[in-house]
Amino acid sequence: MRTIIQGGTIVGAGDTISADVLVEGEKITAIGKLGDKRRSDDKIIEAGGLLVMPGGIDPHTHLDMPFGGTRSSDDFFTGHRAAAFGCTTTHIDFAIQTRGRSLVDGIKTWKVKAADKAAIDYSFHISVVDPTDETIAEIPTIGREGISSIKVFLAYKNLFQIDDTAFLRILGVAGKAGILTLVHAENGDAIASISESLLAEGKNDLKYHNVAHSAVIEAEATSRAVDFVEITRSPLYIVHVASGRGLQAIRQGRLKGLPVMAETCSQYLTLTDKAIETNDFEGAKYICSPPAKSAWDQKIIYECLADGTIQTVATDHCPFWFDGTKKDRFPGKELGKSSWAKVPNGVPGIEDRFAVLWHVGVNSGLINPERFVALSSTNAAKIFGLYPRKGTISVGSDADIVLFDPKKRHRISASTHHMNVDYNVYEGMEVIGWPVRVLVRGRTLVEEDKWLGEAGFGKFIARPSVGKIL
Ligand code: URP
Ligand code: ZN
Ligand code: ZN
């Protein structure tokens, strides 16, 4: 069965052209004026007035993850369905090593979680939380599992955090083996120490989350991580950057030619620290680590989206119910009613990233549509070894395609979203620009507000070798 997407404007990370797209099976097989190549049984999708963009790639998600005394509320089906409604056709989730077990064991555990549920395509990074000699020796071998990126945490003391000795060692070993290291950059020792003092003084209000996770806590760890890149010369991708000073350190590192890359998240484009600082428990909805920072930090994030310091916009999708006491729900944010320190850290967003970035970035004139495609799809594909199968509308690529109406208005709300969670951090925000159709490997998963996908359609995409340093 052939499909022709006809009369649209194809936006890529490098250029924009008016052309038709021929899809045969799962692949794009021709691009151009295809009128004379039409066959009578071709399915025609009219795309006049629409933008034809590569499906979004979210390189940072946590589906079905045990965390904070509970688990994230979207699994690999509900999360994928929501992602597709929001134009994301591939994501990279974080598998986590269990202490005392191998990295491969962690990867296999996450592959099982996803296999029968997946509705869009996916891959994994593996988080190294038990950096023994055996674990570190295993890092160069993970390509055999189709994985070429590892993650380390400089925060979450006594849970995921590794120390500087291990960080330096891992970065060196991974770099030599062609494996990309990702890092959560906050100073976990400082967070633990400040938290202990705050709690001892009875400071349990939500606003103290921002005190324990202040901008300097993130900036210090980010600068240290950049310095470790200078020592090892190994590539590093810093996840969910929210601090202006952290970004300035990354910018300086890049100016020196260091192979350091930065990801921010869509929630940092709209939220500031004020979101948490409410007098009621509403602020718990926005508790994540690192938390959104000041308006100044947000301004630097905007600058860095435009000037190339930031390569990708992800979500760090890690949803917890606001009220997890209802039937069929996991415990949620209410776990922290007595103290900010017990609120599960994470926010939902897998469905909203594409439209929020378009609205905040393109509609405001901050970035152009090509840069939008780079930030939402192409750069993640290039960095993580998915390109050119994913992240581009090109002959031979998977037909992961978004038909996007740049004039269509949509009001974001938990009452209409598809994420398995009872609130939305963009509640009430009106965006201009919304999808009308989303295809994954040639199959339409979403048409207007209709769901046409199914569990089990999504495929694990092996990335045995990492991509490019951008
Ligand atoms: O608060 C967050 N970000 N939760 C998810 C885990 C992480 O740190 O990425
Ligand atoms: Zn993190
Ligand atoms: Zn995360």
XYZ file of C-alpha atoms and ligand atoms in Angstrom:
481
model
C 0.000 0.000 0.000
C 1.375 3.400 -1.027
C 0.505 6.737 0.506
C 1.212 10.157 -0.943
C 1.249 13.142 1.394
C 0.411 15.816 -1.089
C 0.882 19.563 -1.234
C 2.463 20.149 2.170
C 5.473 22.191 3.227
C 8.265 19.919 4.417
C 10.280 21.451 7.242
C 13.661 19.914 8.003
C 16.458 20.939 10.330
C 18.295 22.454 7.345
C 15.633 23.712 4.956
C 11.973 24.047 4.054
C 10.559 22.907 0.703
C 7.162 22.465 -0.911
C 6.953 18.842 -1.998
C 4.929 15.634 -1.846
C 6.103 12.612 0.147
C 5.663 9.044 -1.051
C 5.422 6.415 1.668
C 5.687 2.735 0.815
C 5.258 0.362 3.732
C 7.278 1.766 6.628
C 9.614 3.990 4.610
C 9.717 7.252 2.713
C 10.579 6.317 -0.887
C 10.298 9.565 -2.820
C 10.064 13.317 -2.219
C 9.167 15.861 -4.874
C 6.330 16.803 -7.190
C 4.815 13.327 -7.461
C 1.660 14.104 -9.489
C 2.856 12.152 -12.556
C 3.940 9.184 -10.422
C 0.500 8.681 -8.875
C -1.175 5.303 -9.166
C -4.929 4.849 -9.047
C -4.824 2.866 -5.803
C -2.515 5.281 -3.934
C -3.931 6.650 -0.719
C -3.744 10.454 -0.872
C -3.376 12.555 2.262
C -4.011 16.205 1.448
C -1.489 18.405 3.276
C -2.177 21.808 1.706
C -1.589 24.524 4.312
C 0.095 22.033 6.642
C 3.686 21.603 7.740
C 5.170 18.143 7.202
C 7.754 17.563 9.913
C 9.767 14.598 11.210
C 8.086 12.916 14.182
C 9.315 14.260 17.491
C 12.041 12.439 19.405
C 12.000 12.772 23.177
C 15.393 11.614 24.458
C 14.491 11.740 28.179
C 11.496 9.918 29.704
C 10.710 7.691 32.688
C 7.823 5.335 31.914
C 6.785 2.686 34.427
C 9.635 3.674 36.747
C 9.786 2.839 40.461
C 10.808 6.085 42.207
C 10.170 8.154 45.314
C 8.302 5.388 47.150
C 5.907 4.809 44.251
C 6.086 4.544 40.452
C 5.534 6.830 37.495
C 1.917 6.597 36.407
C 2.331 6.141 32.629
C 3.360 2.764 31.341
C 4.686 2.015 27.863
C 1.172 2.008 26.402
C -0.445 5.030 28.029
C 2.781 7.016 27.741
C 3.184 6.101 24.065
C -0.402 6.932 23.191
C -0.020 10.338 24.854
C 3.329 10.878 23.110
C 1.765 10.175 19.696
C -1.092 12.611 20.364
C 1.646 15.152 21.041
C 3.680 14.433 17.852
C 6.401 12.339 19.506
C 7.013 9.173 17.506
C 10.208 7.897 19.167
C 11.555 8.290 22.696
C 14.531 7.119 24.697
C 13.672 5.966 28.197
C 15.991 5.364 31.129
C 16.509 1.741 32.123
C 18.071 1.545 35.597
C 20.666 -0.875 36.902
C 19.674 -2.678 40.111
C 22.405 -2.619 42.761
C 24.380 -5.868 42.693
C 23.153 -6.725 39.198
C 24.582 -6.103 35.725
C 23.780 -3.338 33.249
C 22.475 -5.920 30.760
C 20.083 -7.175 33.414
C 18.700 -3.628 33.822
C 18.357 -3.191 30.050
C 16.522 -6.538 29.754
C 14.125 -5.603 32.561
C 13.124 -2.413 30.727
C 12.855 -4.213 27.378
C 10.295 -6.575 28.932
C 8.273 -3.668 30.374
C 7.999 -2.115 26.899
C 7.717 -5.065 24.536
C 3.971 -5.831 24.450
C 2.782 -2.342 25.309
C 4.771 -0.135 22.963
C 2.741 1.878 20.451
C 5.540 4.176 19.172
C 9.229 3.400 18.648
C 11.631 3.519 21.545
C 15.141 2.912 22.793
C 16.911 3.040 26.151
C 19.815 4.606 27.953
C 21.094 2.578 30.917
C 21.578 4.352 34.267
C 24.692 3.210 36.114
C 23.922 3.311 39.848
C 26.319 0.684 41.197
C 29.728 1.589 39.759
C 31.717 -1.493 40.810
C 34.738 -2.691 38.802
C 32.503 -5.292 37.125
C 29.921 -2.678 36.148
C 32.532 -0.323 34.732
C 34.096 -3.188 32.766
C 30.659 -3.931 31.321
C 30.152 -0.430 29.873
C 32.053 -1.059 26.602
C 29.892 -4.129 25.904
C 26.406 -2.611 26.063
C 26.343 -2.007 22.295
C 25.491 -5.717 22.031
C 22.123 -4.879 23.617
C 21.582 -2.107 21.075
C 22.384 0.623 23.605
C 25.145 3.220 23.213
C 24.457 5.718 26.022
C 24.753 5.530 29.801
C 23.470 7.890 32.465
C 24.950 8.816 35.814
C 23.469 10.848 38.641
C 25.440 13.344 40.719
C 22.329 13.698 42.916
C 19.857 11.441 44.800
C 22.311 10.498 47.567
C 21.987 6.924 48.827
C 19.789 6.045 45.887
C 21.269 6.696 42.442
C 24.160 9.086 43.169
C 27.719 8.140 42.247
C 30.805 9.931 43.581
C 33.346 11.956 41.608
C 35.864 9.115 41.464
C 33.308 6.880 39.799
C 32.078 9.695 37.542
C 35.575 10.440 36.270
C 36.326 6.757 35.732
C 33.041 6.068 33.950
C 33.383 9.119 31.724
C 36.891 8.014 30.698
C 35.928 4.391 30.029
C 32.744 5.305 28.153
C 34.503 7.912 26.006
C 37.206 5.437 24.949
C 34.541 2.836 24.113
C 32.440 5.216 21.985
C 29.617 5.256 24.532
C 27.964 8.607 25.300
C 27.628 9.555 28.983
C 24.587 11.503 30.187
C 24.603 13.219 33.553
C 22.042 14.565 36.021
C 24.026 17.537 37.304
C 23.038 18.644 40.802
C 25.329 18.372 43.841
C 23.682 15.525 45.775
C 25.920 15.867 48.853
C 25.020 19.551 49.184
C 21.315 18.787 48.645
C 21.431 16.111 51.361
C 23.228 18.377 53.811
C 21.001 21.424 53.194
C 17.873 19.239 53.345
C 18.930 17.800 56.698
C 19.362 21.292 58.167
C 16.077 22.565 56.730
C 14.135 19.590 58.049
C 15.817 19.838 61.470
C 14.554 23.445 61.618
C 11.026 22.248 60.793
C 11.103 23.824 57.327
C 8.668 21.528 55.556
C 6.851 23.924 53.209
C 7.111 23.207 49.499
C 9.226 26.309 48.870
C 12.162 24.639 50.646
C 12.517 22.223 47.731
C 13.775 25.254 45.794
C 16.187 26.122 48.618
C 17.676 22.611 48.697
C 17.877 22.505 44.890
C 18.910 26.121 44.264
C 20.551 27.396 41.080
C 24.048 27.255 42.590
C 23.564 23.559 43.467
C 22.863 22.824 39.818
C 25.463 25.252 38.473
C 28.257 23.791 40.643
C 27.601 20.236 39.464
C 27.249 21.387 35.857
C 30.560 23.277 35.936
C 32.227 20.268 37.566
C 30.848 18.016 34.842
C 32.197 20.370 32.147
C 35.585 20.344 33.915
C 35.549 16.541 33.898
C 35.027 16.683 30.134
C 38.121 18.884 29.925
C 40.075 16.281 31.925
C 38.864 13.210 30.020
C 38.004 14.722 26.612
C 35.078 12.286 26.600
C 31.722 13.452 25.231
C 29.056 14.357 27.762
C 25.354 15.205 27.403
C 23.929 17.113 30.366
C 20.245 16.317 30.881
C 17.444 18.635 31.979
C 19.512 21.825 32.333
C 17.467 24.460 34.177
C 20.049 26.919 35.484
C 21.418 29.945 33.648
C 24.806 29.655 35.331
C 24.979 25.987 34.354
C 24.298 26.965 30.753
C 26.962 29.645 30.878
C 29.471 26.978 31.996
C 28.354 24.739 29.147
C 28.664 27.608 26.675
C 32.219 28.330 27.900
C 33.102 24.640 27.599
C 31.772 24.489 24.051
C 33.679 27.655 23.146
C 36.850 25.846 24.275
C 35.925 23.023 21.890
C 34.903 20.550 24.578
C 32.467 17.804 23.513
C 29.697 18.836 25.909
C 26.029 18.991 24.914
C 22.951 20.259 26.712
C 19.319 19.255 26.941
C 16.614 21.386 28.474
C 12.982 20.427 29.031
C 9.750 22.016 27.883
C 8.547 22.705 31.449
C 11.507 25.035 32.009
C 10.303 27.148 29.088
C 7.083 28.100 30.863
C 7.543 27.505 34.602
C 9.684 29.365 37.111
C 10.470 28.692 40.777
C 7.266 30.558 41.672
C 5.169 27.552 40.559
C 6.244 25.539 43.620
C 5.972 28.436 46.054
C 2.215 28.329 46.677
C 0.540 28.546 50.078
C -1.457 25.380 49.407
C -0.366 21.938 48.195
C -0.833 22.856 44.472
C 2.888 23.620 44.213
C 3.660 19.893 44.621
C 2.522 19.405 41.031
C 5.678 21.187 39.868
C 8.232 19.532 42.159
C 10.964 17.971 40.102
C 14.737 17.919 40.204
C 16.217 20.177 39.141
C 13.271 22.501 39.724
C 12.469 25.397 37.394
C 14.495 28.427 38.444
C 14.132 32.219 38.206
C 12.923 34.310 35.280
C 16.599 35.198 34.668
C 17.511 31.507 34.337
C 14.619 31.084 31.912
C 15.890 33.989 29.829
C 19.293 32.280 29.518
C 17.567 29.041 28.481
C 15.794 30.962 25.697
C 19.085 32.508 24.568
C 20.758 29.102 24.527
C 17.945 27.537 22.487
C 18.544 30.184 19.864
C 22.365 30.360 19.931
C 23.004 26.598 19.745
C 24.295 26.032 23.292
C 21.295 23.727 23.835
C 20.926 20.862 21.350
C 17.678 19.184 22.431
C 14.394 19.847 24.206
C 13.141 16.789 26.085
C 10.453 16.299 28.732
C 11.967 14.256 31.583
C 8.393 12.887 31.610
C 8.026 11.324 35.068
C 4.350 11.646 36.022
C 2.932 11.082 39.489
C -0.738 11.409 40.403
C -1.576 14.593 42.258
C -4.138 12.528 44.151
C -2.879 8.974 44.167
C -5.306 7.808 46.841
C -8.062 6.958 44.340
C -8.738 3.387 43.190
C -6.389 2.008 40.490
C -3.795 4.716 41.075
C -0.273 4.535 42.408
C 0.529 6.746 45.397
C 1.385 10.213 44.131
C 2.283 13.713 45.208
C 0.151 13.358 48.372
C 3.025 11.298 49.823
C 4.623 14.669 50.519
C 1.707 16.341 52.337
C 3.807 16.516 55.519
C 7.021 17.743 53.849
C 8.451 18.817 50.491
C 11.190 16.206 51.044
C 8.682 13.371 50.584
C 7.034 14.628 47.382
C 7.894 12.252 44.495
C 10.096 14.238 42.098
C 8.883 14.526 38.531
C 6.404 16.167 36.175
C 4.353 14.940 33.211
C 4.886 16.365 29.720
C 5.470 13.727 27.029
C 2.315 14.903 25.221
C 2.966 18.639 25.386
C 6.613 19.157 24.424
C 6.232 19.592 20.660
C 3.364 22.113 20.750
C 4.781 24.018 23.739
C 8.187 24.388 22.060
C 6.513 25.467 18.820
C 4.405 28.020 20.635
C 7.058 29.404 22.972
C 9.869 29.125 20.437
C 8.527 29.691 16.940
C 5.410 31.778 17.495
C 7.405 34.227 19.616
C 10.108 34.533 16.926
C 12.828 33.109 19.216
C 13.668 30.248 16.822
C 12.693 29.495 13.231
C 10.837 26.327 12.146
C 14.078 24.619 11.026
C 15.684 25.146 14.415
C 12.453 23.856 15.973
C 12.831 20.611 13.990
C 16.468 20.333 15.056
C 15.594 20.815 18.741
C 12.511 18.589 18.769
C 13.743 15.730 16.585
C 16.798 15.824 14.317
C 19.478 16.651 16.889
C 18.360 13.870 19.241
C 18.437 11.436 16.299
C 21.949 12.568 15.362
C 23.357 12.542 18.895
C 21.926 9.184 19.904
C 22.592 7.184 16.724
C 19.059 7.115 15.305
C 19.810 9.271 12.261
C 18.944 9.078 9.346
C 16.452 6.322 10.121
C 14.702 8.773 12.453
C 14.648 12.556 12.759
C 14.340 13.515 9.107
C 11.954 13.475 6.165
C 14.330 11.847 3.680
C 14.221 9.034 1.151
C 15.026 5.802 3.012
C 14.011 7.122 6.432
C 11.208 5.671 8.519
C 7.931 7.385 7.658
C 7.578 9.013 11.098
C 5.694 12.107 10.026
C 3.726 14.872 11.700
C 1.198 16.893 9.724
C 1.031 20.090 11.698
C -1.399 22.953 11.316
C 0.459 26.098 12.427
C -2.834 28.016 12.714
C -4.798 25.529 14.784
C -5.440 26.625 18.367
C -5.537 24.236 21.300
C -6.005 24.799 25.005
C -3.897 22.356 27.025
C -5.768 20.678 29.866
C -5.735 17.543 31.997
C -9.403 17.147 31.027
C -8.409 16.435 27.402
C -4.833 15.158 27.555
C -4.024 11.460 27.181
C -1.323 11.080 29.841
C -2.318 8.833 32.735
C -2.162 11.590 35.313
C -4.700 13.955 36.893
C -3.051 17.310 36.213
C -1.103 19.145 33.544
C 1.707 21.609 34.233
C 0.519 23.747 31.265
C -3.130 23.748 32.373
C -5.079 26.458 30.533
C -2.238 27.477 28.198
C -3.465 28.171 24.668
C -1.013 27.097 21.978
C -1.225 28.032 18.315
C -0.035 25.096 16.202
C -1.406 21.598 16.635
C -1.135 18.287 14.765
C -3.836 16.945 12.506
C -2.170 13.591 11.799
C 0.765 11.613 13.212
C 2.322 8.621 11.450
C 4.856 6.135 12.757
C 6.564 3.954 10.143
C 3.855 4.807 7.630
C 0.929 3.985 9.871
C -1.401 6.744 11.081
C -1.593 6.540 14.873
C -3.478 9.782 15.441
C -5.924 11.565 13.143
C -7.358 14.744 14.669
C -8.524 13.445 18.073
C -8.903 9.797 17.018
C -6.536 7.107 18.289
C -5.715 4.532 15.601
C -2.643 2.934 17.154
C -2.234 -0.268 19.128
C -0.112 -1.817 21.822
C 2.679 -3.955 20.369
C 3.153 -1.866 17.193
C 6.085 0.110 18.657
C 9.550 -1.307 18.024
C 12.761 -1.233 20.024
C 15.253 0.668 17.876
C 18.764 -0.654 18.386
C 21.487 1.981 18.596
C 24.629 -0.161 18.807
C 26.769 2.887 18.126
C 26.303 6.438 19.210
C 25.864 9.296 16.745
C 27.572 12.650 16.417
C 28.747 15.256 18.862
C 26.738 18.368 18.011
O 12.367 15.126 39.123
C 12.761 14.388 38.232
N 13.502 14.907 37.274
N 12.429 13.086 38.226
C 12.854 12.096 37.326
C 14.236 11.578 37.616
C 15.311 12.494 37.104
O 16.027 13.077 37.893
O 15.458 12.665 35.900
Zn 17.481 13.703 36.522
Zn 14.906 12.211 34.213
